[in-house]
Coordinates of C-alpha atoms in Angstrom, one line a residue:
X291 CA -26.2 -20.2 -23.4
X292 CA -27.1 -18.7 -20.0
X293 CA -29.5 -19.7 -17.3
X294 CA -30.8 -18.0 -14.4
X295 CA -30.5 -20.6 -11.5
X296 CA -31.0 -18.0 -8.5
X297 CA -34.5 -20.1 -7.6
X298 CA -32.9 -23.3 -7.7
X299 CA -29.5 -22.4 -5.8
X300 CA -32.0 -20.8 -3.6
X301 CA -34.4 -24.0 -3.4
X302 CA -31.3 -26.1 -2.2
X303 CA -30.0 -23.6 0.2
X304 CA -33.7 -24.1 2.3
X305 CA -33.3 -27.8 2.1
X306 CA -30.2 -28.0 3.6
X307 CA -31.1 -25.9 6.4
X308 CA -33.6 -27.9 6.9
X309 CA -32.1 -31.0 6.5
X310 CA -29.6 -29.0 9.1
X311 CA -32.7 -28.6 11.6
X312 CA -33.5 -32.2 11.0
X313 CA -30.6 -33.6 12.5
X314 CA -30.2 -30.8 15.9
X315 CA -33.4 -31.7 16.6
X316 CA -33.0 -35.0 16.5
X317 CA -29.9 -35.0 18.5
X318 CA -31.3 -32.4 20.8
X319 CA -34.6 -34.5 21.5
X320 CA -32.0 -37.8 22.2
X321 CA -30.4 -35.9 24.9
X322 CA -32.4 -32.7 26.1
X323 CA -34.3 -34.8 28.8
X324 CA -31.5 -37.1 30.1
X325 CA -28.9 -33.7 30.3
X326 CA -32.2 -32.1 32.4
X327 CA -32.1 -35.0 35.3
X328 CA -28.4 -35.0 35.6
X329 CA -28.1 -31.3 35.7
X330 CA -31.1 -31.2 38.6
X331 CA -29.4 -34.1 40.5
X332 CA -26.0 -31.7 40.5
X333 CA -28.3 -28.7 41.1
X334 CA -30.1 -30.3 44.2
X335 CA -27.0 -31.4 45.5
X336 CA -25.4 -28.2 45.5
X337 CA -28.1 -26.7 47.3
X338 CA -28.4 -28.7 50.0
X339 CA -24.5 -28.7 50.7
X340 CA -24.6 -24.8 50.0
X341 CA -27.5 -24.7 53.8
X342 CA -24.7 -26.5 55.6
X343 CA -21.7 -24.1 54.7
X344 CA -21.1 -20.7 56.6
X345 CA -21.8 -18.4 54.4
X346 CA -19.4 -15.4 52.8
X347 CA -16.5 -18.2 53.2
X348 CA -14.8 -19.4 50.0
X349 CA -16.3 -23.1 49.8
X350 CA -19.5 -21.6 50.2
X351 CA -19.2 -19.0 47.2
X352 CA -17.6 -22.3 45.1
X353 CA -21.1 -24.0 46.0
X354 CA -23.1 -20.9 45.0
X355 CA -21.2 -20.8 41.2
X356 CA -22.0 -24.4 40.8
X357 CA -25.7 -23.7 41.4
X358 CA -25.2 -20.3 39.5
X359 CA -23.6 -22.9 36.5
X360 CA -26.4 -25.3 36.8
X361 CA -29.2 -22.3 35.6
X362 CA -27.2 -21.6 32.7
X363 CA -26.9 -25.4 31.7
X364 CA -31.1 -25.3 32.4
X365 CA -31.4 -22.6 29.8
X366 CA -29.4 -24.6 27.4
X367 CA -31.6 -27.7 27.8
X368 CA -34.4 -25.4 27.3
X369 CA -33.0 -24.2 24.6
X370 CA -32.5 -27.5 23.1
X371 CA -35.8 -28.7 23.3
X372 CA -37.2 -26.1 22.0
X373 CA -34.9 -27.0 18.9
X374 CA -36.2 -30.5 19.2
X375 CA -39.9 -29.4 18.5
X376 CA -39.2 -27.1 15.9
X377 CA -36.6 -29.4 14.3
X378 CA -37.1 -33.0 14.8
X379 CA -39.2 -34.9 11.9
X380 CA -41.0 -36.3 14.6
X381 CA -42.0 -33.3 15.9
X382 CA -45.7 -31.4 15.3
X383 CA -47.7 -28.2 15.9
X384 CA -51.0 -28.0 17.1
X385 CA -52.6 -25.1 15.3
X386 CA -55.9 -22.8 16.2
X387 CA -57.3 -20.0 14.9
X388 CA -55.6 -17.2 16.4
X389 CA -55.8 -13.3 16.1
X390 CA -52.4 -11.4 15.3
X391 CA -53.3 -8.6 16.1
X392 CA -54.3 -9.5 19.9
X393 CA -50.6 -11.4 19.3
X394 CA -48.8 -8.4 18.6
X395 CA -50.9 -6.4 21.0
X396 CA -49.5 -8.7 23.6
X397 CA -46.1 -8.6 22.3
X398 CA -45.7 -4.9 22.5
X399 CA -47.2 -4.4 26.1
X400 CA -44.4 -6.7 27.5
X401 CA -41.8 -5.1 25.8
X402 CA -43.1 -1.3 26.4
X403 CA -42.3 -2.7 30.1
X404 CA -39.3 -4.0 29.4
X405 CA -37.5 -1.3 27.6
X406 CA -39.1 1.6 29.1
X407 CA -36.8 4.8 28.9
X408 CA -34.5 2.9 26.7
X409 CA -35.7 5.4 23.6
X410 CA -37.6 2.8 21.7
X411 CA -40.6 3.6 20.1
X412 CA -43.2 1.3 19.4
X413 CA -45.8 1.1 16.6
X414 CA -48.2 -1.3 15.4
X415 CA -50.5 -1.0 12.2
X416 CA -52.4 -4.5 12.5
X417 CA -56.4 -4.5 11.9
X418 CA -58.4 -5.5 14.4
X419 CA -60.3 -7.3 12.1
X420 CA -57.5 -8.6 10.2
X421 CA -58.8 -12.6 9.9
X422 CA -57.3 -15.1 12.5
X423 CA -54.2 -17.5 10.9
X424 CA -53.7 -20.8 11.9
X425 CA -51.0 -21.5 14.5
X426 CA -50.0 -21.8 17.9
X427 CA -50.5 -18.4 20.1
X428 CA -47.7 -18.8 23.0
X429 CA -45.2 -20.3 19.8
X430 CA -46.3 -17.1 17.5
X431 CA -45.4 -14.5 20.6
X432 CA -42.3 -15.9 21.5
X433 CA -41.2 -15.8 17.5
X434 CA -42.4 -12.4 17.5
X435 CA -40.6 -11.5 20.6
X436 CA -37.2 -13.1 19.0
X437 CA -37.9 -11.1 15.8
X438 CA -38.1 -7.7 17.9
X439 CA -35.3 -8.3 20.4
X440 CA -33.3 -9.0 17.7
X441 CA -34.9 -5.5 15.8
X442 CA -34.0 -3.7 19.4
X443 CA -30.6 -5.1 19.5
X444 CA -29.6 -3.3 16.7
X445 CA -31.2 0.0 18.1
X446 CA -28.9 0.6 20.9
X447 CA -29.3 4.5 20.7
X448 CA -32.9 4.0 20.1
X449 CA -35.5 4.3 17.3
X450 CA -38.7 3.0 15.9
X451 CA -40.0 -0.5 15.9
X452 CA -42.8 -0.8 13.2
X453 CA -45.2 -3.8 12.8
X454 CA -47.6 -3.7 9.6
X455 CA -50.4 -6.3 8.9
X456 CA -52.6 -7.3 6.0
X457 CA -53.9 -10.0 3.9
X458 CA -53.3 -11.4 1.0
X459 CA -54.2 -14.4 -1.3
X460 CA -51.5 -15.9 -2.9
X461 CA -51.6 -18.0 -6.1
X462 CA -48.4 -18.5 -6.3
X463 CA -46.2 -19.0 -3.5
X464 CA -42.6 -18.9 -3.9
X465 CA -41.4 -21.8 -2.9
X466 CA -37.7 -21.0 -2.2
X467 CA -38.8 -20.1 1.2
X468 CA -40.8 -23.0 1.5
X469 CA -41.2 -25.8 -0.9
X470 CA -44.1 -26.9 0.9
X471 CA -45.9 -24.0 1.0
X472 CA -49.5 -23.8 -0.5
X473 CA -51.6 -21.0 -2.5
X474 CA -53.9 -19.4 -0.2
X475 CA -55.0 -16.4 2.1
X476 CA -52.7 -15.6 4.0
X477 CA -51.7 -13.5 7.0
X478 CA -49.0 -11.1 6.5
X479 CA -47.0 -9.6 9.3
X480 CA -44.2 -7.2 8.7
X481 CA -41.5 -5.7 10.9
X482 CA -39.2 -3.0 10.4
X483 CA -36.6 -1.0 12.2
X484 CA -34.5 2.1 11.9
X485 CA -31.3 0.1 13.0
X486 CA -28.2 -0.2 11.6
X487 CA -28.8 -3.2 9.4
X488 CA -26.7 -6.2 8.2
X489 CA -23.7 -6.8 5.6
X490 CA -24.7 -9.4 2.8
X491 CA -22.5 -11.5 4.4
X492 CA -24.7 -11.5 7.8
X493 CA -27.4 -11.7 6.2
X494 CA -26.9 -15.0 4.1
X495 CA -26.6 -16.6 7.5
X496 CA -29.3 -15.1 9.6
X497 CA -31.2 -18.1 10.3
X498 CA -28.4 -20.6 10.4
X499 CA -28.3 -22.6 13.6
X500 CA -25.9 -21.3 16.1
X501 CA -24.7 -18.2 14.1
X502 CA -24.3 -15.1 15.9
X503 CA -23.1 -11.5 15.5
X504 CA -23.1 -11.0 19.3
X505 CA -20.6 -11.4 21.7
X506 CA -19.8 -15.4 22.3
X507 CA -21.9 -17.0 25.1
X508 CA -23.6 -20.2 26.3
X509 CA -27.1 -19.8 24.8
X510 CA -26.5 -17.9 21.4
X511 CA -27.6 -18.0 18.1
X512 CA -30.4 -20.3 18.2
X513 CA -33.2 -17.8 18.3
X514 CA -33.8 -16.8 14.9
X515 CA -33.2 -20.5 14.0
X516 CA -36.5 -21.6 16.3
X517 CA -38.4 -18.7 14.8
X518 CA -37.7 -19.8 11.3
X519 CA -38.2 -23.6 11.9
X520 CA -41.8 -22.6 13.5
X521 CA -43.2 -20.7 10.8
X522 CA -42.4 -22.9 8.3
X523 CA -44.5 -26.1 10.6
X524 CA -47.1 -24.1 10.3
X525 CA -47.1 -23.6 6.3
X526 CA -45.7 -19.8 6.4
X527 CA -42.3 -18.5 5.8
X528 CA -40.7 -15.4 6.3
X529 CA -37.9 -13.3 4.9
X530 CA -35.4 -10.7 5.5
X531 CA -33.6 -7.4 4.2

């Protein structure tokens, strides 16, 4: 006797990352705020001895790395509170009606700007009347953005950047992405790129917390974590090829 057990092996695979998210955030929210006032106390101190050193000589270029250090460890704390909200039990979303396509509109402008003559092209097929979803605007761009720096990472001799929209009602959700997820209209945002892709093996931990493919730095692989951790506060879920 045989039994397919691809949904349940799947099921348990998104509760443990979860369950994964769960405990960063906890830990993250514990000491995000307490690692932010000791870092600005080394920060402000720097600076101030930094104005009373001649500058060009080697203490004073020692002083300017230790303020140069002190960003990076901001970043981090940033970083980690922004695990925090998407991760801690304790943490919630306040949603509002809000248009994707204005979203992805907005999206697309910055990066046009930011990636100008870097051989990019840019396309969006969203309805302007496409019904609003409920979530939080400034959360829904920055997931966006993650989603298509990570789609123009993988473009590094250029190519197209595709976003699709549409609506759909759902009856039956497939819970392996989200076992809370609900039957309902919903909005449906897809992205696609003409990069060169992933191995299975990358892509079975795409949204684990601190995994990365890039090279290893101080502030990695937390991105698509946040993005996936979001989406699913609000009731949504989203997948990848």
């Amino acid at each position: 006797v045989f039994r397919d057990v691809t949904s349940r092996h799947l099921m348990a695979q998104t509760s443990l990352a979860r369950q994964k998210m769960e405990a960063i955030g906890t830990l993250a929210q514990g000491i995000a705020h307490d690692f932010n006032i000791l870092i600005g106390n080394i920060a402000a101190h720097a600076s101030a001895l930094a104005e009373s050193l001649i500058p060009n000589t080697k203490t004073h270029e020692d002083v300017e790395k230790i303020i140069e250090v002190t960003k990076e460890a901001k970043d981090l704390t940033s970083h980690l509170a922004d695990l925090a909200q998407a991760g801690a039990p304790s943490a919630h979303t306040t949603v509002n009606p809000v248009s994707t396509a204005q979203v992805v509109a907005d999206c697309f402008k910055i990066l046009e700007k930011t990636f100008a003559g870097h051989k990019v092209e840019f396309s969006a097929d969203v309805p302007d009347n496409m019904p609003f979803v409920m979530a939080d605007a400034g959360q829904l761009l920055d997931s966006l953005i993650g989603i298509f720096l990570n789609s123009i990472d993988a473009m590094p001799g250029g190519g197209r950047l595709a976003v699709t929209g549409s609506l759909r009602n759902i009856s039956s959700p497939n819970r392996r992405f989200n076992p809370d997820a609900r039957k309902g209209r919903y909005g449906i945002l897809r992205v696609t790129d003409t990069g060169q892709g992933m191995s299975r093996e990358t892509l079975g931990h795409v949204f684990e917390p601190f995994f990365t493919t890039k090279e290893p730095g101080l502030i990695k692989g937390v991105g698509l974590t946040i993005v996936q951790a979001t989406i699913l506060s609000w009731g949504g879920w989203i997948t990848v090829q």
